[in-house]
Coordinates of C-alpha atoms in Angstrom, one line a residue:
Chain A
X1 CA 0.0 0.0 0.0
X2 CA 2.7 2.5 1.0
X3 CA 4.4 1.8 -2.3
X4 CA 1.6 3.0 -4.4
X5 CA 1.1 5.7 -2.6
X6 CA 5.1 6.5 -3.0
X7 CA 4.0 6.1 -6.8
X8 CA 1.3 8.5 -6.7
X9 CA 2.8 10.9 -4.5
X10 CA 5.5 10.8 -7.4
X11 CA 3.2 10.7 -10.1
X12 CA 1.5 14.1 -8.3
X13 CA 4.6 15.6 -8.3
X14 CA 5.6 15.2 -12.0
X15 CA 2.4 16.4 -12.9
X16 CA 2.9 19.6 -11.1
X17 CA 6.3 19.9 -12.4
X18 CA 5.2 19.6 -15.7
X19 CA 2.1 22.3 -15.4
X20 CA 4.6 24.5 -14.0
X21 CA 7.2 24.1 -16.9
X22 CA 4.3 24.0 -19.7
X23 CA 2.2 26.6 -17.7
X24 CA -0.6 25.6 -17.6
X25 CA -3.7 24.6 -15.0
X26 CA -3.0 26.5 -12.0
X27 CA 0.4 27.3 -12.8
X28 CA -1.1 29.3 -16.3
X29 CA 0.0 33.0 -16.8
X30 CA -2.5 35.7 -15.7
X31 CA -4.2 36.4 -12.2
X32 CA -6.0 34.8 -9.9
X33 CA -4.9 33.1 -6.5
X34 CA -0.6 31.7 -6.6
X35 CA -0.3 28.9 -6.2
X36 CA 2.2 29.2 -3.9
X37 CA 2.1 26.1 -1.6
X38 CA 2.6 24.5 -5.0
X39 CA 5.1 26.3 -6.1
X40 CA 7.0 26.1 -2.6
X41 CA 6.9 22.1 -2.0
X42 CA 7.9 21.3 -6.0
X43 CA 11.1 24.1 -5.2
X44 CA 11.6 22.7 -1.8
X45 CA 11.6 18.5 -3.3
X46 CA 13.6 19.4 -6.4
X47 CA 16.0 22.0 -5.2
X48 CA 16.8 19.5 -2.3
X49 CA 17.4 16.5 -5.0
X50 CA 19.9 18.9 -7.3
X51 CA 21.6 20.1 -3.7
X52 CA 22.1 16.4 -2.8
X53 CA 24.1 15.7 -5.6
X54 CA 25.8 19.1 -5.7
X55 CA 26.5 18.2 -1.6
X56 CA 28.2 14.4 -2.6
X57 CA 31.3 15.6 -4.9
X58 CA 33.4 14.2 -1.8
X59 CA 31.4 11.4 -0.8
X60 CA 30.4 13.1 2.1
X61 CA 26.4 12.4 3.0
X62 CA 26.4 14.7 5.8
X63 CA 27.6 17.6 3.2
X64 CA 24.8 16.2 0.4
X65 CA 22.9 16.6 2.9
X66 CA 23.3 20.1 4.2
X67 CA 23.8 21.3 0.1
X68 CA 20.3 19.0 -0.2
X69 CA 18.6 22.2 2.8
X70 CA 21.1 25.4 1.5
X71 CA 19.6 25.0 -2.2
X72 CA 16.1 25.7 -2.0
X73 CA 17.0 28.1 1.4
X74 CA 19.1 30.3 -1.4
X75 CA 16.1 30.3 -3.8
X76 CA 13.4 31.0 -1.2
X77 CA 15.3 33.4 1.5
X78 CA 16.5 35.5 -1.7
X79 CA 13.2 36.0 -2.7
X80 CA 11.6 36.9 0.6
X81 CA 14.0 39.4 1.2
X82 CA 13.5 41.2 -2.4
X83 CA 9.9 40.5 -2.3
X84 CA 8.9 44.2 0.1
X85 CA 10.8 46.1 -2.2
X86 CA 8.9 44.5 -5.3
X87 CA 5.5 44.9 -4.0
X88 CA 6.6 48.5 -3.3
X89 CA 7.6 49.0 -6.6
X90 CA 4.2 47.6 -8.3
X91 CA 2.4 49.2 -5.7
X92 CA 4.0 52.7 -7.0
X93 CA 4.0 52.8 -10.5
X94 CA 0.4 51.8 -10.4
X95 CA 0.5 48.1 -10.8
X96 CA -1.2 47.0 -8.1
X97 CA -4.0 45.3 -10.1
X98 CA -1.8 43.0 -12.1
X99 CA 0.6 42.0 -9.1
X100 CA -1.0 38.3 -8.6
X101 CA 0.2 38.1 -12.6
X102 CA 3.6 39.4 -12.0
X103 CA 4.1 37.2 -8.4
X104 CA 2.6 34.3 -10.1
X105 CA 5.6 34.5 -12.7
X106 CA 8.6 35.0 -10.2
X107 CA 7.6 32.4 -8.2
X108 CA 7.2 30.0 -11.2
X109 CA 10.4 31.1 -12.6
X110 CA 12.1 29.9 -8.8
X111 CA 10.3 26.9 -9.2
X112 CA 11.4 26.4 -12.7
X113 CA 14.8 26.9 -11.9
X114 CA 14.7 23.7 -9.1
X115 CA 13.4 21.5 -11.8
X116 CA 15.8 22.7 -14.4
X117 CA 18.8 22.3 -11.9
X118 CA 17.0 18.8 -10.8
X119 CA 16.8 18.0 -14.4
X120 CA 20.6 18.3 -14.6
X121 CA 21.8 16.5 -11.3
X122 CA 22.7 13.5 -13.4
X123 CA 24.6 15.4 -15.8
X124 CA 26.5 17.1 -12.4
X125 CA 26.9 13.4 -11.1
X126 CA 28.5 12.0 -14.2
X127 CA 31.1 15.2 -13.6
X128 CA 32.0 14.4 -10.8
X129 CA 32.2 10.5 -11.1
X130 CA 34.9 12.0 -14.5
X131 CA 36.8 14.2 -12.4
X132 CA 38.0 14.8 -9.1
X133 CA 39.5 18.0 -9.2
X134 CA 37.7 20.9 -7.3
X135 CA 38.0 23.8 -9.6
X136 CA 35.9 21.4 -12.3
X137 CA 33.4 20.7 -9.9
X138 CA 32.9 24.5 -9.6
X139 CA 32.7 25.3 -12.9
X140 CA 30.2 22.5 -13.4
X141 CA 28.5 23.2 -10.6
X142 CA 28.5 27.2 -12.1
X143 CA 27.3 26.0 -15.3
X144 CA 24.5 24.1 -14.3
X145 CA 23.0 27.3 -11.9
X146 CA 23.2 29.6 -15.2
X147 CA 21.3 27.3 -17.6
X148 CA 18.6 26.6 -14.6
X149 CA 18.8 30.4 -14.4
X150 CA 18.2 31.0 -18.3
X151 CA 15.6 28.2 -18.2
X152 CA 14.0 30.5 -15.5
X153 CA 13.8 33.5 -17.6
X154 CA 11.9 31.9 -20.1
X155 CA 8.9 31.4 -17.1
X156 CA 9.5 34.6 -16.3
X157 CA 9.0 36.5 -19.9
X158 CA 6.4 34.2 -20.4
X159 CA 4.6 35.3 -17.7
X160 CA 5.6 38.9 -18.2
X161 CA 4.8 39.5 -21.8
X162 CA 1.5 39.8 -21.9
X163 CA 1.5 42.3 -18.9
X164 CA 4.4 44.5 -20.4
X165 CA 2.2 44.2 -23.3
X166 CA -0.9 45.7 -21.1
X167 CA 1.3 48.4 -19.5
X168 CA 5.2 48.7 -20.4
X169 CA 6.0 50.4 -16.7
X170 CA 6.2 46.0 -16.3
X171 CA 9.3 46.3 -17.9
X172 CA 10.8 48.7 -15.1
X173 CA 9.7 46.1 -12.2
X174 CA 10.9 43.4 -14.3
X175 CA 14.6 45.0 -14.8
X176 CA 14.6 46.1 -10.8
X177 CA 13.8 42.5 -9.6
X178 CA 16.0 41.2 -11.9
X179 CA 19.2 43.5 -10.7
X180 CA 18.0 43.3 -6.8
X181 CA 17.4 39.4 -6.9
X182 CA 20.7 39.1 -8.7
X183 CA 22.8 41.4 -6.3
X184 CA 20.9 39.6 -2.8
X185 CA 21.2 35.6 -4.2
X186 CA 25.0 36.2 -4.9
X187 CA 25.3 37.7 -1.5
X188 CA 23.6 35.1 0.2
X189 CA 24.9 32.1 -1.7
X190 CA 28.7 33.2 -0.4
X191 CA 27.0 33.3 3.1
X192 CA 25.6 29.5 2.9
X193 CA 28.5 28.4 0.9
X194 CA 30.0 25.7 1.1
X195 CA 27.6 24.0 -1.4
X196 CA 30.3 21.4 -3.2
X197 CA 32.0 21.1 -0.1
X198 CA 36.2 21.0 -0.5
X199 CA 37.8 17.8 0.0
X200 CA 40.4 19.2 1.9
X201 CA 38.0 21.3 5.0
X202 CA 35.7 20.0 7.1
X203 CA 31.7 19.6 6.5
X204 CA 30.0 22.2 8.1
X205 CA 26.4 23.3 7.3
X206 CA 28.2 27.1 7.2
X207 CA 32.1 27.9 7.2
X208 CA 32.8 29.5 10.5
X209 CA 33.8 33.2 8.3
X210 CA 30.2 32.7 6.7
X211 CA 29.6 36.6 7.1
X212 CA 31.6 38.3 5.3
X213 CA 30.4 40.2 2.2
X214 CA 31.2 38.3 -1.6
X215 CA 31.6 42.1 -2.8
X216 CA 34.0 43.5 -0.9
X217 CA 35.8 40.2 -1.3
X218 CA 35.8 40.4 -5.0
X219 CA 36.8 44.3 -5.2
X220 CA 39.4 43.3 -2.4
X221 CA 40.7 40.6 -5.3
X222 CA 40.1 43.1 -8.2
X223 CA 42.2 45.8 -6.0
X224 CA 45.0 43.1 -5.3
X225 CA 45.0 42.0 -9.5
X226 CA 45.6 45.7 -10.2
X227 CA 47.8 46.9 -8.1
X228 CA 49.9 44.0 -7.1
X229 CA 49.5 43.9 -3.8
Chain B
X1 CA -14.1 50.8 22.8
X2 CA -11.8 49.2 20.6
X3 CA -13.9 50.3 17.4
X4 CA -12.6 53.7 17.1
X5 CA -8.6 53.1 17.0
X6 CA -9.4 50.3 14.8
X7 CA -11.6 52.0 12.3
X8 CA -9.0 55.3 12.4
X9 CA -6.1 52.8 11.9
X10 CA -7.5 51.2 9.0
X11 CA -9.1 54.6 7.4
X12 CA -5.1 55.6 7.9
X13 CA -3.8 52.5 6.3
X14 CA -6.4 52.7 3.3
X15 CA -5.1 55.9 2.9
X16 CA -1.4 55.4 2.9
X17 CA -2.4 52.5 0.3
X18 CA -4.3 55.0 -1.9
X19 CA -1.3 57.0 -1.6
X20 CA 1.4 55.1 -3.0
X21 CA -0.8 53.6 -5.5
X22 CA -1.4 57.4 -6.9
X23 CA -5.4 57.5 -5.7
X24 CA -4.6 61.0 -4.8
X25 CA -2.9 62.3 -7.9
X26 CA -5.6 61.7 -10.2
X27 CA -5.7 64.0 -13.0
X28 CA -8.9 65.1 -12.6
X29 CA -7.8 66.0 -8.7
X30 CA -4.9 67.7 -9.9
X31 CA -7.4 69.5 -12.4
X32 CA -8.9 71.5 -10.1
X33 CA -5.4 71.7 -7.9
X34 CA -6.7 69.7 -4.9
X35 CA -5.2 66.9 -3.3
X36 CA -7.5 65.2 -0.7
X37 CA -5.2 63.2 1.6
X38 CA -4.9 64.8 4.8
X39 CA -1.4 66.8 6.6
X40 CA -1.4 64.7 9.4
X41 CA -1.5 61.2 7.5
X42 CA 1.4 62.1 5.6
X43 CA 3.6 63.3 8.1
X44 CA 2.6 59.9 10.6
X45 CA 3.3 57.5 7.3
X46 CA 6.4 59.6 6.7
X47 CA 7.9 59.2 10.4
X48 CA 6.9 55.2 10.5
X49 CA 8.4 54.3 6.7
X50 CA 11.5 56.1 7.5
X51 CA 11.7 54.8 11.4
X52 CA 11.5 51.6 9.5
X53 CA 14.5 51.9 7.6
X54 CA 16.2 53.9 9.8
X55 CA 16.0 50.6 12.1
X56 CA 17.8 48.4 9.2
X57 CA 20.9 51.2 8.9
X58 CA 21.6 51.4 12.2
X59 CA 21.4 47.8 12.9
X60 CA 25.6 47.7 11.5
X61 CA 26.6 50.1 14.4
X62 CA 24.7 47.0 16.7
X63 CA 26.6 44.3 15.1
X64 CA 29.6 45.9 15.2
X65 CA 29.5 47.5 18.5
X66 CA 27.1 44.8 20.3
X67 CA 25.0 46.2 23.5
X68 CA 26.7 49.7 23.1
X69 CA 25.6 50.6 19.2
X70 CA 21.7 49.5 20.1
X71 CA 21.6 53.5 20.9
X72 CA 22.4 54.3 17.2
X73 CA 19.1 52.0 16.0
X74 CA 17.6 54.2 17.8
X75 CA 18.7 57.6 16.8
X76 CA 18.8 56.2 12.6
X77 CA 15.2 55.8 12.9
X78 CA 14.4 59.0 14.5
X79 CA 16.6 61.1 12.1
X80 CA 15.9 59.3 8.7
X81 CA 12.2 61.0 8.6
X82 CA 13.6 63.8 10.2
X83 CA 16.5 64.1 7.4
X84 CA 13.3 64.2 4.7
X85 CA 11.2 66.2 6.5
X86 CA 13.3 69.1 7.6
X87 CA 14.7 69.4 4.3
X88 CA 11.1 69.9 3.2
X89 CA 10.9 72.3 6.6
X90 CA 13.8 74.4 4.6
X91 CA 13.1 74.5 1.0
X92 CA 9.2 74.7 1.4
X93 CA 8.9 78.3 2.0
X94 CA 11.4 79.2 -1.1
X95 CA 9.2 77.4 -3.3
X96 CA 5.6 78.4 -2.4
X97 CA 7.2 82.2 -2.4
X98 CA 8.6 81.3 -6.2
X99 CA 5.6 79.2 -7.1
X100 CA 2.8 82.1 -5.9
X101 CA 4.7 84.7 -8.0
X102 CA 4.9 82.2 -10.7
X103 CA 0.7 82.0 -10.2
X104 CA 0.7 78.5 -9.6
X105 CA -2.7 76.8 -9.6
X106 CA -1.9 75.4 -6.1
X107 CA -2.5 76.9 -3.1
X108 CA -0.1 76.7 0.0
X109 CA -1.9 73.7 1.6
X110 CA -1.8 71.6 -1.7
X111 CA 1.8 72.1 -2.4
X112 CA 2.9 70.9 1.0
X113 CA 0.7 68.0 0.4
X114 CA 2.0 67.7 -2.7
X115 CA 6.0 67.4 -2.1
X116 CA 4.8 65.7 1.5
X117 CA 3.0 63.2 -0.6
X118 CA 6.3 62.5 -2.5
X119 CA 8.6 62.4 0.8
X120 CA 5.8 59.9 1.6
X121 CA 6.2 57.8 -1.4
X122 CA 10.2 58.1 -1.1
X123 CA 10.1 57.0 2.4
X124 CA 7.8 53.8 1.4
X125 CA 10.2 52.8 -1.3
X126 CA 13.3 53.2 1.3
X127 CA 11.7 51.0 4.0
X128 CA 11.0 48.7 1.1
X129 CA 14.9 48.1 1.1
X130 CA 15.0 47.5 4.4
X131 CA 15.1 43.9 4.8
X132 CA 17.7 44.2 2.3
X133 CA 20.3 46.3 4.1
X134 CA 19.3 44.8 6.9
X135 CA 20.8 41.4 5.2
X136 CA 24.1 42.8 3.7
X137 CA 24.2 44.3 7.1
X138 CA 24.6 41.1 9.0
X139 CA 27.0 39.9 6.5
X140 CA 29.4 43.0 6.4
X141 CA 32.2 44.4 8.4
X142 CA 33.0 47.1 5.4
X143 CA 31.6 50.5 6.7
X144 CA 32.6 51.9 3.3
X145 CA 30.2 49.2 1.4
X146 CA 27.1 50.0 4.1
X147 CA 27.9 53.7 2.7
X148 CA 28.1 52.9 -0.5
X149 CA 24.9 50.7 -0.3
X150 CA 22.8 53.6 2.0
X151 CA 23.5 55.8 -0.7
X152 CA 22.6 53.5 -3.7
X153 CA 19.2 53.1 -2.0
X154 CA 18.6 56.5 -0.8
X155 CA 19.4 57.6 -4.7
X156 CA 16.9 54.6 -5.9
X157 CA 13.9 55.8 -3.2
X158 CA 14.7 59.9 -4.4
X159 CA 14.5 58.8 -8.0
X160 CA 11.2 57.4 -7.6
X161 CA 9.5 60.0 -5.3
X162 CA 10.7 62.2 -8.3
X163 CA 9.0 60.3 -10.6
X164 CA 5.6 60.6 -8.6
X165 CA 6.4 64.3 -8.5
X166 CA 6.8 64.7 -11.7
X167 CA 4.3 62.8 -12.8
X168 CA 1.6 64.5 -10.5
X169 CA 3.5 67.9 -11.9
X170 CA 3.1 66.8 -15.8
X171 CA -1.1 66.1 -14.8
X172 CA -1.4 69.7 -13.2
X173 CA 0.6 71.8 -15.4
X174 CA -0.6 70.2 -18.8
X175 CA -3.9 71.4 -17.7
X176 CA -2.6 74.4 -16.9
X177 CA -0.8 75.0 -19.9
X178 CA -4.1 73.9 -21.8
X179 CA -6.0 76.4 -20.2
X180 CA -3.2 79.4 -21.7
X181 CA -3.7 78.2 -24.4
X182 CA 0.0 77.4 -25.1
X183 CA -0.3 73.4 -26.0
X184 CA -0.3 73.0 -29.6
X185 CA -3.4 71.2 -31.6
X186 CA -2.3 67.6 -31.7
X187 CA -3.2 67.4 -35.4
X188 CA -2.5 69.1 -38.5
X189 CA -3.6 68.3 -42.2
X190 CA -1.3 67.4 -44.8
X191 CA -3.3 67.3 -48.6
X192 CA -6.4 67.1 -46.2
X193 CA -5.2 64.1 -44.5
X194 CA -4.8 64.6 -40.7
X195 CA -1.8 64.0 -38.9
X196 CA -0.1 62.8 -35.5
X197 CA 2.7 65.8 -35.2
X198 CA 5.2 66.1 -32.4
X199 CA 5.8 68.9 -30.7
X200 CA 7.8 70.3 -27.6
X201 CA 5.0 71.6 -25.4
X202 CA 6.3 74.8 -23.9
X203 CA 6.2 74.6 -19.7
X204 CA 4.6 77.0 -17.9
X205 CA 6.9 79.0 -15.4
X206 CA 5.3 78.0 -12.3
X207 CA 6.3 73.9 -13.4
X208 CA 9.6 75.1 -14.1
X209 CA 10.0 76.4 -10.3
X210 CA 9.3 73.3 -9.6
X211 CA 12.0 71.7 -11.4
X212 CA 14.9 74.1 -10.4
X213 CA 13.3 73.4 -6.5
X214 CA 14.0 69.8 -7.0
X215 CA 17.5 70.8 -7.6
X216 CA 17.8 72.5 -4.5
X217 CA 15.9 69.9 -2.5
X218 CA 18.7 67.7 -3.7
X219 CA 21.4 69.6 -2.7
X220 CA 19.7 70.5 0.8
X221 CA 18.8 67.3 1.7
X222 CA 22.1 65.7 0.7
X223 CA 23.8 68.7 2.8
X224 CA 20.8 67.9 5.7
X225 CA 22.2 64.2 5.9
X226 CA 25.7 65.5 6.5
X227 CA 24.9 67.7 9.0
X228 CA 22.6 64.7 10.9
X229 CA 25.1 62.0 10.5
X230 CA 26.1 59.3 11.8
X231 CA 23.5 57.4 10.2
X232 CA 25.3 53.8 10.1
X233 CA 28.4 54.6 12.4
X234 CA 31.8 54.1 11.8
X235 CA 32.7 51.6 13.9
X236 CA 36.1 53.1 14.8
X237 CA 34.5 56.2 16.5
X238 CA 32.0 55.8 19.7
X239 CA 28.2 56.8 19.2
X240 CA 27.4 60.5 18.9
X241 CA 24.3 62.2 18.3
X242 CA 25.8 64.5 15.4
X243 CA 29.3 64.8 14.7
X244 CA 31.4 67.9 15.5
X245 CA 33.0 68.1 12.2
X246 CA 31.3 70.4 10.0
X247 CA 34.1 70.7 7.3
X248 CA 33.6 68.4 4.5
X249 CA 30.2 67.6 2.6
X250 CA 28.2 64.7 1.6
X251 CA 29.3 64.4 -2.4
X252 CA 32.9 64.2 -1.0
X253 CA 32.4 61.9 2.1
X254 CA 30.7 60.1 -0.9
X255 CA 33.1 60.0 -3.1
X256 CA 35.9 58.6 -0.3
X257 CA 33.3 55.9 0.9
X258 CA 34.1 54.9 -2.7
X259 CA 37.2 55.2 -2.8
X260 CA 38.0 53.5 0.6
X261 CA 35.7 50.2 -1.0
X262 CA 38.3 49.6 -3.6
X263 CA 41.3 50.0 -1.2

């Protein structure tokens, strides 16, 4: 009994993922209630899965692991912490009306981005069972994140084009999320880093310098390139 | 008992709604020059929105100080709505005396409204960054980037409560410039075909004392935040109210906060 309803749990999911990808059912572009609970669990199952793998470059199940939670924490915290300034935005150009619309797309763009990253975990696995050296694993890893990230701009201009087509001030809110989701997930992934998890340190769930800033770092490396300090 | 709070706190939260969604800025409002959302909403929604993010810049002077900076969370989110409104306090007068000569449809009452409506809408945006700085906050030890980062937002929230401004601005003094009879016919003929032409519509005077104010609100309200700072506190110098230094100015304190990043 429990195995069929393992199976139809499954087959539940899949047909979720697959609404969301194609969108359609509740997971179609326009207004109405978001689904978000949807949206949330199919993130949450699928962004674990791809963080699993991601987490298991050193045979380490306690690291999988950790990756398996840090995943679909990076997707969901970065939204919640761009999502006031967003609804502020709508709410003061005037778009109030179509922000169910515009919501409904960045959340289905999130979720499309855990599928697409699920969708390649083999692809990361078969990486990692080629190489072992850490730098590959990175760039892997780096690819993978920007085709799920281009695979979730599709979602997200499909759900965005008729509504730019309504009223093109949709374009501004589109461009602001884009550049304030962009600047907050790079932030926080160097806070919940380590995600592949280096052969040679320890697992931890966060390194104990998580919070320092991935800017200042970089323009500190930039500084150091130039100068040659 | 509890019906009249209630009912007064939502009548003021439907309004701060109406607000930022441009319910009060209607053109045919702005027609007749009136602006129907009450002084003393603006200036409460003003005082909260900025308390709000003056709570998330002060937080770093916390972190970094523990126990000691809690004091500066405290005095962020009283001077951040203070910074916005005393700079309106300071220009206001300037402009009602320019914008009266200028015979400008609005009367004294519904240009404070006006520019307190956009403070309002500026301030809303600002907290909406909030729980951003708030993040970088807790991840960041560089008072340079906090700067840097303050002053990215506070540009961002100054560029959209322009926006509103000018917007409510182009609604008023397009009617206005209808009524003298300066806006051009939209159509001409060509072969007795009509057509869609172009033209620059010439601004009245009293819209263009509006613009060369938003210049000066700038500058004053960039000076203002000099003259109140700290706002995040350096970490290397103890808590005061204001600083004693008055040498200096914000566009170079600025431009060294930039400098310092990339050191």
């Amino acid at each position: 009994m429990s195995a069929i309803a393992a199976r139809l749990r499954a087959s539940r999911l899949l047909g979720e993922v697959d609404s969301l990808l194609r969108g359609t059912g509740v997971h179609a572009v326009g207004g109405g209630r978001v689904p978000w609970v949807r949206i949330g669990l199919v993130l949450i199952v699928t962004g674990f899965a791809y963080g699993c793998v991601m987490g298991y470059f050193a045979g380490r199940p306690r690291q999988a692991f950790y990756s398996g939670l840090k995943v679909p924490l990076l997707l969901v915290v970065s939204t919640l912490i761009c999502l006031p300034n967003y609804f502020m935005v709508n709410t003061v150009l005037g778009l109030r009306d179509d922000f169910a619309a515009a919501f409904r797309g960045v959340l289905s763009s999130q979720g499309t981005v855990a599928v697409v990253l699920a969708a390649l975990a083999p692809l990361t696995a078969l990486g990692y069972v080629s190489s072992s050296f850490y730098p590959f694993a990175t760039v892997t890893n780096g690819v993978m994140f920007a085709l799920a990230s281009i695979a979730g701009q599709v979602t997200l201009a499909r759900h965005y084009r008729p509504l730019i087509a309504k009223n093109p001030k949709h374009r501004v809110c589109l461009r602001g999320w884009l550049v304030l989701y962009v600047f907050v997930a790079i932030q926080l992934a160097w806070v919940l880093r380590p995600f592949i998890g280096a052969p040679r340190m320890r697992v931890r769930f966060l390194r104990h310098d998580a919070w320092g800033n991935a800017y200042v770092h970089v323009t500190d490396a930039v500084w150091q390139v130039l100068t040659g300090q | 008992m509890t019906s009249e709070p209630q009912s007064s706190f939502r009548r003021f939260a439907r309004d701060v709604d109406q607000l930022l969604r441009g319910g009060f800025t209607q053109e045919d409002q702005l027609k007749i020059g009136k602006i129907e959302v009450p002084v003393r909403t603006l200036v409460i929604a003003s005082l909260v929105l900025g308390a709000l993010y003056g709570c998330a810049m002060g937080i770093y002077s916390w972190t970094m100080r523990g126990g000691e900076g809690v004091i500066q969370v405290f005095a962020s989110s009283v001077k951040v709505p203070l910074l916005f409104l005393l700079t309106l306090l300071v220009t206001f007068p300037s402009l009602y005396v320019s914008s009266a000569l200028a015979r400008s449809r609005l009367l004294v009452g519904d240009s404070l409204r006006l520019l307190l409506a956009a403070v309002a809408v500026n301030l809303a945006l600002l907290a909406s960054f909030g729980t951003v700085t708030a993040f970088f906050t807790l991840c960041t030890d560089s008072y340079p980037f906090m700067v840097v980062l303050n002053v990215a937002f506070f540009g961002v929230a100054g560029l959209v409560g322009l926006g509103f401004l000018r917007q409510a601005l182009t609604r008023l003094f397009g009617e206005e410039a209808s009524a003298q009879g300066v806006l051009p016919r939209e159509t001409e003929e060509a072969d007795g075909i009509p057509l869609m032409v172009k033209r620059r519509v010439p601004r009245p005077v009293s819209q263009r004392v509006f613009s060369v104010w938003l210049v000066i609100y700038g500058i004053v309200g960039a000076q203002m935040g000099w003259i109140l700072r700290p706002f995040v506190g350096a970490p290397s110098l103890p808590f005061t109210w204001f600083r004693q230094q008055r040498e200096s100015n914000f566009f170079a304190a600025t431009f060294e906060a930039l400098g310092k990043l990339f050191q």
